[in-house]
Short mmCIF file of N, CA and C in Angstrom, two decimals:
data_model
loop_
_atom_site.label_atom_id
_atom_site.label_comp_id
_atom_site.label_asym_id
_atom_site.label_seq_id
_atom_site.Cartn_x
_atom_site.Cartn_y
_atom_site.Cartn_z
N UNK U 1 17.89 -24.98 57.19
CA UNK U 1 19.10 -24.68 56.46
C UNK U 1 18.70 -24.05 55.14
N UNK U 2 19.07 -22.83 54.63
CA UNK U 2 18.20 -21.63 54.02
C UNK U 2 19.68 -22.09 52.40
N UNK U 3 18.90 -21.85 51.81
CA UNK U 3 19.86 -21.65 50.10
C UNK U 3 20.60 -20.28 50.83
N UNK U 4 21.94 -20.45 49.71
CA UNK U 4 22.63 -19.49 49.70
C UNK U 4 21.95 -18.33 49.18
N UNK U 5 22.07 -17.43 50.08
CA UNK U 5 21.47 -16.01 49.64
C UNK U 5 20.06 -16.00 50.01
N UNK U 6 19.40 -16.51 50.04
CA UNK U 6 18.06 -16.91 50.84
C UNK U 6 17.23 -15.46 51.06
N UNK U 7 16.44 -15.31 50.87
CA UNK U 7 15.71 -14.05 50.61
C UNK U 7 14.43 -14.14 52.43
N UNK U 8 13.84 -13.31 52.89
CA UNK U 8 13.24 -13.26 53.42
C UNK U 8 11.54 -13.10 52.81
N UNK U 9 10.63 -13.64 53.83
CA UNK U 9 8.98 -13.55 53.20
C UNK U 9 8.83 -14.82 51.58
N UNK U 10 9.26 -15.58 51.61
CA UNK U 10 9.18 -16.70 50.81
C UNK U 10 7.76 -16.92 50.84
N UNK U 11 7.05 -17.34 49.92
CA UNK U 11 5.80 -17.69 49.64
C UNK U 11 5.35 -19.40 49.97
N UNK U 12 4.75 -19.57 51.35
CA UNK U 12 4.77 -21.23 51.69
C UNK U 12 3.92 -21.69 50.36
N UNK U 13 4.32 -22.78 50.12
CA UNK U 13 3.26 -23.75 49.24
C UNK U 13 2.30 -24.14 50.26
N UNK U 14 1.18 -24.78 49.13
CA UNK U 14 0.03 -25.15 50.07
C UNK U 14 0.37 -26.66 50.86
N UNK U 15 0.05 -26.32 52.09
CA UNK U 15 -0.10 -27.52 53.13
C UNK U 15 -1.23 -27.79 53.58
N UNK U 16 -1.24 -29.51 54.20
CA UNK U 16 -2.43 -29.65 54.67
C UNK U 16 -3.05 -28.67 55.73
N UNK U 17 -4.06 -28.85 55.51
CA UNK U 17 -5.39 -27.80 56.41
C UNK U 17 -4.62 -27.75 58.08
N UNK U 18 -4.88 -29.07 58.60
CA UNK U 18 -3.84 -28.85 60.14
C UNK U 18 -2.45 -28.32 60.29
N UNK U 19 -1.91 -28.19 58.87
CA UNK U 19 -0.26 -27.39 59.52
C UNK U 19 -0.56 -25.81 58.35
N UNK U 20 -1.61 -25.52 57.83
CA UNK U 20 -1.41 -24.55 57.35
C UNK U 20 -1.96 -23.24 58.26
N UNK U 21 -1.23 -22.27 58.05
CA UNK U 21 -2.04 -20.78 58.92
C UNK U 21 -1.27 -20.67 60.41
N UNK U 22 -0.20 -21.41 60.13
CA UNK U 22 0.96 -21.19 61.70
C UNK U 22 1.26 -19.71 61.60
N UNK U 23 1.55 -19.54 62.98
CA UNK U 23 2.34 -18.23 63.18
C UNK U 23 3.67 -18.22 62.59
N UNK U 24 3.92 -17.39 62.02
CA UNK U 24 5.64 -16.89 62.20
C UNK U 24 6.19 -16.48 63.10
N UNK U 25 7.11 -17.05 63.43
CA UNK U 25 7.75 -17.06 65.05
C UNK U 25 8.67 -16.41 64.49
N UNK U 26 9.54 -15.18 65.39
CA UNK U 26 11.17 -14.85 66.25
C UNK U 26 12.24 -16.10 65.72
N UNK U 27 13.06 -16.01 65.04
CA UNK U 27 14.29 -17.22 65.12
C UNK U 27 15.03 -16.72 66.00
N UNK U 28 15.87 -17.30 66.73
CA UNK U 28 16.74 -17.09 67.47
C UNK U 28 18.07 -17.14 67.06
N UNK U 29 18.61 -16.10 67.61
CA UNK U 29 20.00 -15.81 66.81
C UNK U 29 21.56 -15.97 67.49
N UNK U 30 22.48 -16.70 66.68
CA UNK U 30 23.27 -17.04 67.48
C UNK U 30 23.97 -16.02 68.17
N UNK U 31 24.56 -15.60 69.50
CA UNK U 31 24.96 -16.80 69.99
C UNK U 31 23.62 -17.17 71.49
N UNK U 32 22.37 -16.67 70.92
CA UNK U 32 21.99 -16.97 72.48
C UNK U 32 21.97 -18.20 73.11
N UNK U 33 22.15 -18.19 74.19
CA UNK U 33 22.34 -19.68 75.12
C UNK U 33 21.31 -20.52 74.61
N UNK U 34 20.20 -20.41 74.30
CA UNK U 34 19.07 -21.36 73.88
C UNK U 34 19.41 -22.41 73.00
N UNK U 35 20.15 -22.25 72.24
CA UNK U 35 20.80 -22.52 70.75
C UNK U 35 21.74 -24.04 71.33
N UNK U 36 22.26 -23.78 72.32
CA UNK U 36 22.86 -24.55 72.48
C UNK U 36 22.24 -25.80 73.71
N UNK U 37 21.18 -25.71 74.44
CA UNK U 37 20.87 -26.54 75.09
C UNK U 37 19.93 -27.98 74.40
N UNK U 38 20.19 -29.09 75.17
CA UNK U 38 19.21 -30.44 74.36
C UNK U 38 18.11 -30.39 75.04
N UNK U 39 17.46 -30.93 73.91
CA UNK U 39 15.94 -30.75 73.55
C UNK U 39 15.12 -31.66 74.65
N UNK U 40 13.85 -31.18 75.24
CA UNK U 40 13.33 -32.79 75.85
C UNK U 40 12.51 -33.07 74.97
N UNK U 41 12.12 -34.23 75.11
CA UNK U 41 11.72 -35.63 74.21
C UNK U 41 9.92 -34.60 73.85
N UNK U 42 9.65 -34.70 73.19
CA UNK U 42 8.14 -33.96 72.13
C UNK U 42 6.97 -34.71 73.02
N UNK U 43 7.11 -35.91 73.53
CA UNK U 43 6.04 -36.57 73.88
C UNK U 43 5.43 -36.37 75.22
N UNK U 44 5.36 -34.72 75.43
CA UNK U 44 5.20 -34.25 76.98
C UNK U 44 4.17 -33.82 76.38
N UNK U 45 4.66 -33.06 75.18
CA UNK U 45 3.02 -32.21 74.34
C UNK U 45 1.85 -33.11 73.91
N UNK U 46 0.95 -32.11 74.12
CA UNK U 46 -0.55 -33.05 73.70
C UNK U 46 -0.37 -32.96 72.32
N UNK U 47 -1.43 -33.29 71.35
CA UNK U 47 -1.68 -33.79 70.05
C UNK U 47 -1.55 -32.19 69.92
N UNK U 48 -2.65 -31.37 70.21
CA UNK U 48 -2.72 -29.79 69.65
C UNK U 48 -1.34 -28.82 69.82
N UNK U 49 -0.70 -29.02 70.98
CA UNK U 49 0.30 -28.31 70.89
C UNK U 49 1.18 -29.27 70.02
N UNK U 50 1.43 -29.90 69.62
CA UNK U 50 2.70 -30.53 68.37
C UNK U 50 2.03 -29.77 67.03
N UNK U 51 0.68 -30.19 66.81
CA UNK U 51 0.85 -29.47 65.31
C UNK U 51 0.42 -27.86 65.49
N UNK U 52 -0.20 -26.87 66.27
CA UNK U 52 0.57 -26.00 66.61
C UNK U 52 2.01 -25.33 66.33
N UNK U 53 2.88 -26.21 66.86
CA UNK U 53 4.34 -25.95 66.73
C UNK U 53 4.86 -26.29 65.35
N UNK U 54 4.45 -27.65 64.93
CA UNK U 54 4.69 -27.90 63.70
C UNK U 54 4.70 -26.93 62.48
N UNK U 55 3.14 -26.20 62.78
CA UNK U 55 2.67 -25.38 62.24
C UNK U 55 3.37 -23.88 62.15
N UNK U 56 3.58 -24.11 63.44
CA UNK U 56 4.55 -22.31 63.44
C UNK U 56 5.94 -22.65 62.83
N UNK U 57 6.62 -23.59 62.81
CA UNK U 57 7.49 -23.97 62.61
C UNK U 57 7.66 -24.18 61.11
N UNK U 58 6.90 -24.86 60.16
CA UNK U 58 6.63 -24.54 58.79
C UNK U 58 6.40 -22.77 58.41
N UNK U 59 5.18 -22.38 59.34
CA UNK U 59 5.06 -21.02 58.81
C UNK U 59 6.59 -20.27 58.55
N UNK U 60 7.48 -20.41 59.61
CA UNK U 60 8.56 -19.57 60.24
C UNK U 60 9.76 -19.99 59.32
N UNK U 61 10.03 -21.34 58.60
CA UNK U 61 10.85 -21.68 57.87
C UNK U 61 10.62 -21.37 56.37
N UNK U 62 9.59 -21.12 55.74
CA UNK U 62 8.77 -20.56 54.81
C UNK U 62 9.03 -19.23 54.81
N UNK U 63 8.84 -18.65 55.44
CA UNK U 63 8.67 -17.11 55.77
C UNK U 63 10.16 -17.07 55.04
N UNK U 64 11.06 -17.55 56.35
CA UNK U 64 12.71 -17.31 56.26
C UNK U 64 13.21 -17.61 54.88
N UNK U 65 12.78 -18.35 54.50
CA UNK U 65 13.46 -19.14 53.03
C UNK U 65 14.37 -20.41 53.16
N UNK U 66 13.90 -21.04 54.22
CA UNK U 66 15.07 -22.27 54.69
C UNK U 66 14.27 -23.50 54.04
N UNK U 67 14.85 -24.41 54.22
CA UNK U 67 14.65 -25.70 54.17
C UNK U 67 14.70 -26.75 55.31
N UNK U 68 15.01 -26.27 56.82
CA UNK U 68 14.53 -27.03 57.94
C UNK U 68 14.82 -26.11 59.15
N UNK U 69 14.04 -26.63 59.94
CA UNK U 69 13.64 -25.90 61.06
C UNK U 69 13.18 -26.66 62.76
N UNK U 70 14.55 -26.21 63.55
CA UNK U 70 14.24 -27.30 64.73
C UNK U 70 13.46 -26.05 66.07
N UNK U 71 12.43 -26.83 66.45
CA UNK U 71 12.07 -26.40 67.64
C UNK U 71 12.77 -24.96 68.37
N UNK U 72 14.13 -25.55 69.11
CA UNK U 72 14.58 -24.40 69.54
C UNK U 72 15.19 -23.36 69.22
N UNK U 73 15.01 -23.13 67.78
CA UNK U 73 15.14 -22.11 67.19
C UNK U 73 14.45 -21.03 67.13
N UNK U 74 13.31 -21.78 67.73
CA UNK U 74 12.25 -21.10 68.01
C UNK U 74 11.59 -20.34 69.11
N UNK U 75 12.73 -21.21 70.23
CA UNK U 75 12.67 -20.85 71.21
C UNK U 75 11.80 -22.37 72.20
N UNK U 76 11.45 -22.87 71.61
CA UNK U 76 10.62 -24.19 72.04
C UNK U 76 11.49 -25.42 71.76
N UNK U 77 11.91 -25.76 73.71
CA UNK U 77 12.62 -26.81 73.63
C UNK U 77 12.91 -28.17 73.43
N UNK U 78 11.87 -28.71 72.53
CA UNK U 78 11.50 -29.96 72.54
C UNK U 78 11.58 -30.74 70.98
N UNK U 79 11.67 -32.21 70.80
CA UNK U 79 12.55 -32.26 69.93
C UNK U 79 11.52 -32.67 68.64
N UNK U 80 11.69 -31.56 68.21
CA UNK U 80 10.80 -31.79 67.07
C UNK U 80 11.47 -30.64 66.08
N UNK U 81 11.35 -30.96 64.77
CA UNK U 81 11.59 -30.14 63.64
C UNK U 81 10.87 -30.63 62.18
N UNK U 82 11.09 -29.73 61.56
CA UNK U 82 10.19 -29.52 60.21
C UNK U 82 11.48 -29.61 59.18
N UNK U 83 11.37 -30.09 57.87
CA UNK U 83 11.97 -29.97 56.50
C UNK U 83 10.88 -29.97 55.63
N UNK U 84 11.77 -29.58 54.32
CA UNK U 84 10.86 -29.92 53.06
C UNK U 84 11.87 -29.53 52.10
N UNK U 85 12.82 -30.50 51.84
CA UNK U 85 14.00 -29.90 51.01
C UNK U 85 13.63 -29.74 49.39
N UNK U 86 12.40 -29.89 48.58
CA UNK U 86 11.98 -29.96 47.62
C UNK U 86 11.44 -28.53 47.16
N UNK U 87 10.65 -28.02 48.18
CA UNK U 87 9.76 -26.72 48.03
C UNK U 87 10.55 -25.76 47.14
N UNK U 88 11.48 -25.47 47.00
CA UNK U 88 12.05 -24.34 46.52
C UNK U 88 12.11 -24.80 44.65
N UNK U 89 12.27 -25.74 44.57
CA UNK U 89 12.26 -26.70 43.30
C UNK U 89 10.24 -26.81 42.64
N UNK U 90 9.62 -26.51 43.23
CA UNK U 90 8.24 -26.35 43.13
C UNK U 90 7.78 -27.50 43.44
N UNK U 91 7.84 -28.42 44.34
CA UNK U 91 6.84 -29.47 44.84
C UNK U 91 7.58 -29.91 46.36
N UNK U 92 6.64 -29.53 46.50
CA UNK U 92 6.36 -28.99 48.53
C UNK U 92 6.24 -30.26 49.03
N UNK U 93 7.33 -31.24 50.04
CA UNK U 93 7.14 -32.17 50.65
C UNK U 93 7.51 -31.98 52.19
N UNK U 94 6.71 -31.35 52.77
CA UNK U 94 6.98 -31.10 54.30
C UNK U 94 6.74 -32.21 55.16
N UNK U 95 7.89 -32.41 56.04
CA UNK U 95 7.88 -33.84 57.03
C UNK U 95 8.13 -32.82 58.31
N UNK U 96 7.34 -33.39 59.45
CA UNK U 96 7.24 -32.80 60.69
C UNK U 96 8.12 -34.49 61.46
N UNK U 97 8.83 -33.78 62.07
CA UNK U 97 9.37 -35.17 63.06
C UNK U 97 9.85 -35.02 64.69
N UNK U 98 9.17 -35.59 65.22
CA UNK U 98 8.91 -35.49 66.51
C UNK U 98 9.56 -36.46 67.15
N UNK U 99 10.61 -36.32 67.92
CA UNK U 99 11.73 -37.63 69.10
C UNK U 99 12.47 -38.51 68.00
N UNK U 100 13.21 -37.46 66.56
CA UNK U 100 13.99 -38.41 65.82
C UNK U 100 15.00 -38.90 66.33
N UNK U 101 15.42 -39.95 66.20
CA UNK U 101 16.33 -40.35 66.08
C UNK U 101 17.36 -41.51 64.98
N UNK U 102 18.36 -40.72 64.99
CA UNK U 102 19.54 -41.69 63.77
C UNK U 102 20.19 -42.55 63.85
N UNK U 103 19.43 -44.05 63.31
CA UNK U 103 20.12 -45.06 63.65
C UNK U 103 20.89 -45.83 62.74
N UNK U 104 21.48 -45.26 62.12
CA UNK U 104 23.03 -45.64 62.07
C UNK U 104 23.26 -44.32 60.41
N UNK U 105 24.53 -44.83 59.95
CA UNK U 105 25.10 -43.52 59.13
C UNK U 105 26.24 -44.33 57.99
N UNK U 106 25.90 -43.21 56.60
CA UNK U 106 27.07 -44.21 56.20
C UNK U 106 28.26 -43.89 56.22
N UNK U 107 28.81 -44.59 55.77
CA UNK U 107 30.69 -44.90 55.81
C UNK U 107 31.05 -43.54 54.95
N UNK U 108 30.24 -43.40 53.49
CA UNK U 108 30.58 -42.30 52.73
C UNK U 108 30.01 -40.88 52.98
N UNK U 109 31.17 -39.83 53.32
CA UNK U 109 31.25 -38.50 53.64
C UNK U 109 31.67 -37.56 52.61
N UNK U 110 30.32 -36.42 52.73
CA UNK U 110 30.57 -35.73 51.74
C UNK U 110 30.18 -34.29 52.87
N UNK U 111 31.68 -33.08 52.02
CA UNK U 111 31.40 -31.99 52.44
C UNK U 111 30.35 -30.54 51.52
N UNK U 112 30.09 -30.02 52.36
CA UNK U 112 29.26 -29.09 51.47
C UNK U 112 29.31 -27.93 52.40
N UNK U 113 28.66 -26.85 51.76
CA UNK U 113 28.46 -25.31 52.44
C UNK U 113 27.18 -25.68 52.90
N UNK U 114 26.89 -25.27 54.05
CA UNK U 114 25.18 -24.91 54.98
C UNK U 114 25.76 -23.99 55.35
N UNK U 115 24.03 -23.14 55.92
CA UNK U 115 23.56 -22.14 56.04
C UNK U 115 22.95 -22.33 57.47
N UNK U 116 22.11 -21.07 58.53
CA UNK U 116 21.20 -21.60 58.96
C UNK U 116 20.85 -20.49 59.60
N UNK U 117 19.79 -20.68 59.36
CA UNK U 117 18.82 -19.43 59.82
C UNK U 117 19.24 -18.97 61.04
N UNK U 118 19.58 -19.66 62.40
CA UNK U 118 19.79 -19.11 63.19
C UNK U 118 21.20 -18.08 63.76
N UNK U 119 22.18 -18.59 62.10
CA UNK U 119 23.38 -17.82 62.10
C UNK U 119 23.38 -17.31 60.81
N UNK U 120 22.64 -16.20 60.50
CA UNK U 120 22.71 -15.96 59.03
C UNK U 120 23.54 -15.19 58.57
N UNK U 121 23.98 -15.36 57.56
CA UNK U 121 25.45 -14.83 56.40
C UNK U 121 26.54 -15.37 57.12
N UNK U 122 26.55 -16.59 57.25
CA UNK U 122 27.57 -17.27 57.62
C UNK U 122 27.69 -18.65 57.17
N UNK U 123 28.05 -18.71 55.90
CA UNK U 123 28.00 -20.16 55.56
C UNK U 123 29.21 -21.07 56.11
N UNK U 124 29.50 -21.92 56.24
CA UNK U 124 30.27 -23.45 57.03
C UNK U 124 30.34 -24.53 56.42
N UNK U 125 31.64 -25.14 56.05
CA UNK U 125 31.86 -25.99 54.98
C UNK U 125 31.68 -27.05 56.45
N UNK U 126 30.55 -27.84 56.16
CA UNK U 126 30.54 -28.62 56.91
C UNK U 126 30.66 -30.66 56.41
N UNK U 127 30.94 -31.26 56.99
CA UNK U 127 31.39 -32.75 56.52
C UNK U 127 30.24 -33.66 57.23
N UNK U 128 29.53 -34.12 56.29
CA UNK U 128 28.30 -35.24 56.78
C UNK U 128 28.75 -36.36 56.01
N UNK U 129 27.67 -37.51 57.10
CA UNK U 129 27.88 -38.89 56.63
C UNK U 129 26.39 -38.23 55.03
N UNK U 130 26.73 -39.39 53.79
CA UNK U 130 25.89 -38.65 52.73
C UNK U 130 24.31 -39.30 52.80
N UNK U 131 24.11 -40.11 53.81
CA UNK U 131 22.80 -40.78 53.95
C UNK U 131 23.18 -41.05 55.38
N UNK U 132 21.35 -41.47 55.77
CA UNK U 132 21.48 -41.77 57.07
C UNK U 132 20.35 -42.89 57.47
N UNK U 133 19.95 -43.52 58.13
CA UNK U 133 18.81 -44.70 58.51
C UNK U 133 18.18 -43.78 59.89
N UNK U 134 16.65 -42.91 59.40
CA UNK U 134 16.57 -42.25 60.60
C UNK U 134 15.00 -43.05 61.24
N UNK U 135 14.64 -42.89 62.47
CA UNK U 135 12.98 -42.88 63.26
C UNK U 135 12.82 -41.83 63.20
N UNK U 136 11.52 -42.22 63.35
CA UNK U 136 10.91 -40.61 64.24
C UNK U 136 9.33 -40.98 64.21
N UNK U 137 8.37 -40.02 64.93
CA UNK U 137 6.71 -40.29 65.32
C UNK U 137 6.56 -39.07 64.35
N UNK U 138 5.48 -39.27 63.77
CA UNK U 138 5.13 -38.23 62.93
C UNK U 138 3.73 -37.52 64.12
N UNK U 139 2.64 -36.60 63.62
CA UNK U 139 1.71 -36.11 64.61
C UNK U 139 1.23 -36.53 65.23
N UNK U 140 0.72 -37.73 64.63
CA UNK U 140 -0.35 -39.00 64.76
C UNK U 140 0.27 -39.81 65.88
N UNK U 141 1.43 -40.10 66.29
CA UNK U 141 1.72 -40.25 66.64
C UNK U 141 2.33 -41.66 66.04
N UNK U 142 2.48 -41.80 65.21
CA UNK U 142 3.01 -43.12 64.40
C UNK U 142 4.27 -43.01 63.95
N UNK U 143 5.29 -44.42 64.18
CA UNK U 143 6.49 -44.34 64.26
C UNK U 143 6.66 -44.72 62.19
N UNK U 144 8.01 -44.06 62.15
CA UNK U 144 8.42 -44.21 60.98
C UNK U 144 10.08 -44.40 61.20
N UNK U 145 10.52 -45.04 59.65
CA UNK U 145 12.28 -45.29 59.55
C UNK U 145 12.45 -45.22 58.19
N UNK U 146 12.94 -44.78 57.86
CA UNK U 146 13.27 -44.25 56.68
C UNK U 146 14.69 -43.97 56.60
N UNK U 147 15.22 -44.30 55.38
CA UNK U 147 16.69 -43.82 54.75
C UNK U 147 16.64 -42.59 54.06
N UNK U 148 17.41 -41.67 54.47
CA UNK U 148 17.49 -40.60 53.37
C UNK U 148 19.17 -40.73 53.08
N UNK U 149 19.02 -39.75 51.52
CA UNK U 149 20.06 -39.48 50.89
C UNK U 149 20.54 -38.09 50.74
N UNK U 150 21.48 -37.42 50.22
CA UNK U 150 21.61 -36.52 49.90
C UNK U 150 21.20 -35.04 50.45
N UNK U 151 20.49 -34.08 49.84
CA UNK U 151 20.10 -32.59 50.72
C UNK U 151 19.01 -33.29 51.52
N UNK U 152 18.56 -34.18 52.08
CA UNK U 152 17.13 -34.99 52.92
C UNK U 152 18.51 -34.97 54.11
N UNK U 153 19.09 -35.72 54.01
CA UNK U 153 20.07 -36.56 54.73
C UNK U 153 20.78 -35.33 55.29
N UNK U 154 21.12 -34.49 55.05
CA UNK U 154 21.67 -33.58 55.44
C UNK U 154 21.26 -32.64 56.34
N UNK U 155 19.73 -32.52 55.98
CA UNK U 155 18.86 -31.33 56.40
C UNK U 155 18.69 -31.89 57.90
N UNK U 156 18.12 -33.25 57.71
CA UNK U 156 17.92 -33.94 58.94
C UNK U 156 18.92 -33.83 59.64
N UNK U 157 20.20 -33.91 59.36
CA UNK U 157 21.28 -34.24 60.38
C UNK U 157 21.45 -32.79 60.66
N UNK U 158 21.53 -31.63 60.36
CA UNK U 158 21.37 -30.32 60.25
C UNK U 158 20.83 -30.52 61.73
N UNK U 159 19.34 -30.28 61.32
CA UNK U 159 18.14 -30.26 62.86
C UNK U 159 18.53 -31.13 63.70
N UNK U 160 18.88 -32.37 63.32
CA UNK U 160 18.95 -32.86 64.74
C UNK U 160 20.27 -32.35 65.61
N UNK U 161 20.92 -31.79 64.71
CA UNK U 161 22.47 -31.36 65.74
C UNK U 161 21.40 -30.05 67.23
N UNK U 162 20.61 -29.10 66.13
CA UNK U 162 20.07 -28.57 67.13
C UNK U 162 19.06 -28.97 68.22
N UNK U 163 18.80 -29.83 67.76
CA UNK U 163 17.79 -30.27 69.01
C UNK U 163 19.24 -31.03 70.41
N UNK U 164 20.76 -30.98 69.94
CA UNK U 164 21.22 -31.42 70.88
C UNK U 164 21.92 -30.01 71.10
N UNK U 165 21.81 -28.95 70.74
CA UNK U 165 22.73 -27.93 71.25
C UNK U 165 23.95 -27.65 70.32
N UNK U 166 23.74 -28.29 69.13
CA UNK U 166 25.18 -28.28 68.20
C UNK U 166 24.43 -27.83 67.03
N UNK U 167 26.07 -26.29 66.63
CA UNK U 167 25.37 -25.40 65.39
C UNK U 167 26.46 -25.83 64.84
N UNK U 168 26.20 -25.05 62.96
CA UNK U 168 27.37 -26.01 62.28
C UNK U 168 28.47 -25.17 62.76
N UNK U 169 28.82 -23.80 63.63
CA UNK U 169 29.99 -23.05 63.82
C UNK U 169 30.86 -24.21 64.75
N UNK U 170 30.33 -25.38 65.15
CA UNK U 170 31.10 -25.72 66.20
C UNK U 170 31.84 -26.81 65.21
N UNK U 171 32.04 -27.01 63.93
CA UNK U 171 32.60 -28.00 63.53
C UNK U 171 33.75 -26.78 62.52
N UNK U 172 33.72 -25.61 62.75
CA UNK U 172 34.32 -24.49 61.84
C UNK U 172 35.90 -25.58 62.73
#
């Protein structure tokens, strides 16, 4: 999910050695059918193809000027995506998350404008819960849960709509 106005060729900050030097991938643009199908579960891939993908997947959201980036945007159907809602602010916190899932949401809803790379110049006043209680396996394969708030909370719920086939046009 790219800032308003979002420029192309963004300069990645430095990442660790295993997710740095990804390809820049093709985004896929709406409306192709890809966009809309669910994701299978990440844990088919070996260790090298996840950070691989991870990797192209940072490169490709960097490049674009976004702030998160799911798998099949990429064209790769499996459920994994990248954020780092800080980078643009100058301190680079990239989370790779692999078979997230959101277990539970709060009561308080807040609307805002998103963006998203895969429908660009089309912003969408869209309505999220404003935090969320999420899992997910990071590379390593180690489980995590964490609460996010705010543009975190958002970004995440962002990607995970695509890893089920849901863009924000479908809540227009």
């Amino acid at each position: 999910m790219p800032d308003s106005g979002a420029k192309i060729g963004f300069i990645a900050p430095n990442l660790p050695v295993a997710l740095a030097g990804g390809t820049v991938r093709d985004i896929l643009i709406y409306p192709d059918p890809m966009l809309r199908e669910n994701c299978a579960p990440s844990g088919y891939l070996s260790g090298l193809e996840l950070t691989r993908l991870a990797a192209a997947l940072l490169a490709t959201m960097y490049h674009a000027g976004g702030r998160g980036l799911a798998a099949p945007q990429i064209g790769v159907m499996r459920r994994v995506f990248v954020m780092d809602a800080t980078w643009k602010g100058g301190v680079s916190e990239p989370v790779v998350m692999t078979d997230p899932e959101i277990l539970s949401f709060s009561d308080v809803q807040v609307s805002m404008q998103e963006q998203c790379l895969s429908i660009p110049d089309r912003p969408v006043e869209v309505t999220r819960p404003e935090s969320i209680q999420i899992a997910w396996y990071d590379l390593r394969g180690l489980f995590h849960s964490q609460t996010l708030t705010g543009l975190s909370a958002r970004i995440a719920q962002h990607e995970i709509d695509h890893l089920n086939g849901r863009l924000i046009v479908d809540v227009e």
